[in-house]
Amino acid sequence: MQLDSIPTPGTPDYPTPPSPTPHPGQPGEPLPEPGPPPLPEPGPATVPDPSPLSDPHPGGDPKPGPAGPRSDPA
């Protein structure tokens, strides 16, 4: 079986892409080091104070208002 008209991978007629080339499209450009990604420093500086968000009622007082007349039977 001679497949001269149909070049298959592994044959000298098949155009094999050069392997030592860095990401195709930009030859000669070094690949970005797949290590520490440029992420912003995760810390208290980037996170806003969650205290006013988690505690809408400072002091822990249960809705002052209707509790006054209700607690007073007179």
PDB file of C-alpha atoms in Angstrom:
ATOM      1  CA  MET A   1       0.000   0.000   0.000  1.00  0.00           C
ATOM      2  CA  GLN A   2       1.551   3.234  -1.200  1.00  0.00           C
ATOM      3  CA  LEU A   3      -0.123   6.443   0.004  1.00  0.00           C
ATOM      4  CA  ASP A   4       1.843   8.905  -2.126  1.00  0.00           C
ATOM      5  CA  SER A   5      -1.193  11.080  -2.876  1.00  0.00           C
ATOM      6  CA  ILE A   6      -2.305  11.230   0.748  1.00  0.00           C
ATOM      7  CA  PRO A   7       0.529  12.287   3.098  1.00  0.00           C
ATOM      8  CA  THR A   8       0.030  10.828   6.558  1.00  0.00           C
ATOM      9  CA  PRO A   9       1.684  11.845   9.829  1.00  0.00           C
ATOM     10  CA  GLY A  10       4.981  10.042  10.206  1.00  0.00           C
ATOM     11  CA  THR A  11       5.899  10.092   6.532  1.00  0.00           C
ATOM     12  CA  PRO A  12       8.625  12.407   5.159  1.00  0.00           C
ATOM     13  CA  ASP A  13       6.047  13.898   2.766  1.00  0.00           C
ATOM     14  CA  TYR A  14       3.842  15.124   5.601  1.00  0.00           C
ATOM     15  CA  PRO A  15       4.640  18.722   6.615  1.00  0.00           C
ATOM     16  CA  THR A  16       5.415  18.333  10.302  1.00  0.00           C
ATOM     17  CA  PRO A  17       5.214  21.580  12.285  1.00  0.00           C
ATOM     18  CA  PRO A  18       8.458  22.598  14.004  1.00  0.00           C
ATOM     19  CA  SER A  19       8.264  21.608  17.646  1.00  0.00           C
ATOM     20  CA  PRO A  20      10.892  23.948  19.178  1.00  0.00           C
ATOM     21  CA  THR A  21       8.802  26.989  18.311  1.00  0.00           C
ATOM     22  CA  PRO A  22       7.203  28.932  21.177  1.00  0.00           C
ATOM     23  CA  HIS A  23       3.428  29.544  21.007  1.00  0.00           C
ATOM     24  CA  PRO A  24       2.608  29.834  17.266  1.00  0.00           C
ATOM     25  CA  GLY A  25       2.009  33.312  15.911  1.00  0.00           C
ATOM     26  CA  GLN A  26       4.780  35.018  17.853  1.00  0.00           C
ATOM     27  CA  PRO A  27       8.099  33.319  17.044  1.00  0.00           C
ATOM     28  CA  GLY A  28      11.100  34.416  19.065  1.00  0.00           C
ATOM     29  CA  GLU A  29       8.972  35.666  21.942  1.00  0.00           C
ATOM     30  CA  PRO A  30       9.557  33.910  25.270  1.00  0.00           C
ATOM     31  CA  LEU A  31       6.647  32.085  26.863  1.00  0.00           C
ATOM     32  CA  PRO A  32       5.196  33.621  30.040  1.00  0.00           C
ATOM     33  CA  GLU A  33       6.428  31.693  33.056  1.00  0.00           C
ATOM     34  CA  PRO A  34       3.491  29.521  34.216  1.00  0.00           C
ATOM     35  CA  GLY A  35       4.201  30.168  37.885  1.00  0.00           C
ATOM     36  CA  PRO A  36       2.899  32.906  40.184  1.00  0.00           C
ATOM     37  CA  PRO A  37       0.123  34.710  38.253  1.00  0.00           C
ATOM     38  CA  PRO A  38      -0.069  38.514  38.608  1.00  0.00           C
ATOM     39  CA  LEU A  39      -2.899  38.453  41.133  1.00  0.00           C
ATOM     40  CA  PRO A  40      -3.586  41.398  43.453  1.00  0.00           C
ATOM     41  CA  GLU A  41      -2.279  40.934  46.990  1.00  0.00           C
ATOM     42  CA  PRO A  42      -5.167  39.291  48.911  1.00  0.00           C
ATOM     43  CA  GLY A  43      -5.256  41.021  52.280  1.00  0.00           C
ATOM     44  CA  PRO A  44      -7.192  43.391  54.535  1.00  0.00           C
ATOM     45  CA  ALA A  45      -6.128  46.286  52.323  1.00  0.00           C
ATOM     46  CA  THR A  46      -8.271  45.131  49.364  1.00  0.00           C
ATOM     47  CA  VAL A  47     -11.193  43.916  51.507  1.00  0.00           C
ATOM     48  CA  PRO A  48     -13.512  46.618  52.904  1.00  0.00           C
ATOM     49  CA  ASP A  49     -14.522  46.514  56.572  1.00  0.00           C
ATOM     50  CA  PRO A  50     -17.377  43.957  56.707  1.00  0.00           C
ATOM     51  CA  SER A  51     -18.420  45.101  60.187  1.00  0.00           C
ATOM     52  CA  PRO A  52     -21.025  47.701  59.054  1.00  0.00           C
ATOM     53  CA  LEU A  53     -22.354  45.250  56.454  1.00  0.00           C
ATOM     54  CA  SER A  54     -22.673  42.200  58.715  1.00  0.00           C
ATOM     55  CA  ASP A  55     -24.095  44.229  61.625  1.00  0.00           C
ATOM     56  CA  PRO A  56     -26.750  46.694  60.332  1.00  0.00           C
ATOM     57  CA  HIS A  57     -27.756  47.468  63.928  1.00  0.00           C
ATOM     58  CA  PRO A  58     -24.691  48.681  65.862  1.00  0.00           C
ATOM     59  CA  GLY A  59     -24.941  47.763  69.525  1.00  0.00           C
ATOM     60  CA  GLY A  60     -27.287  44.829  68.924  1.00  0.00           C
ATOM     61  CA  ASP A  61     -30.415  46.796  69.870  1.00  0.00           C
ATOM     62  CA  PRO A  62     -33.613  45.129  68.482  1.00  0.00           C
ATOM     63  CA  LYS A  63     -35.378  47.814  66.419  1.00  0.00           C
ATOM     64  CA  PRO A  64     -36.017  50.529  69.028  1.00  0.00           C
ATOM     65  CA  GLY A  65     -39.525  51.982  68.689  1.00  0.00           C
ATOM     66  CA  PRO A  66     -42.445  49.547  69.043  1.00  0.00           C
ATOM     67  CA  ALA A  67     -40.545  47.854  71.863  1.00  0.00           C
ATOM     68  CA  GLY A  68     -41.116  50.927  74.050  1.00  0.00           C
ATOM     69  CA  PRO A  69     -44.948  51.115  74.238  1.00  0.00           C
ATOM     70  CA  ARG A  70     -45.243  47.327  74.137  1.00  0.00           C
ATOM     71  CA  SER A  71     -43.075  46.868  77.205  1.00  0.00           C
ATOM     72  CA  ASP A  72     -45.059  49.543  79.052  1.00  0.00           C
ATOM     73  CA  PRO A  73     -48.518  48.191  80.053  1.00  0.00           C
ATOM     74  CA  ALA A  74     -49.536  51.558  81.491  1.00  0.00           C
TER      75      ALA A  74
END
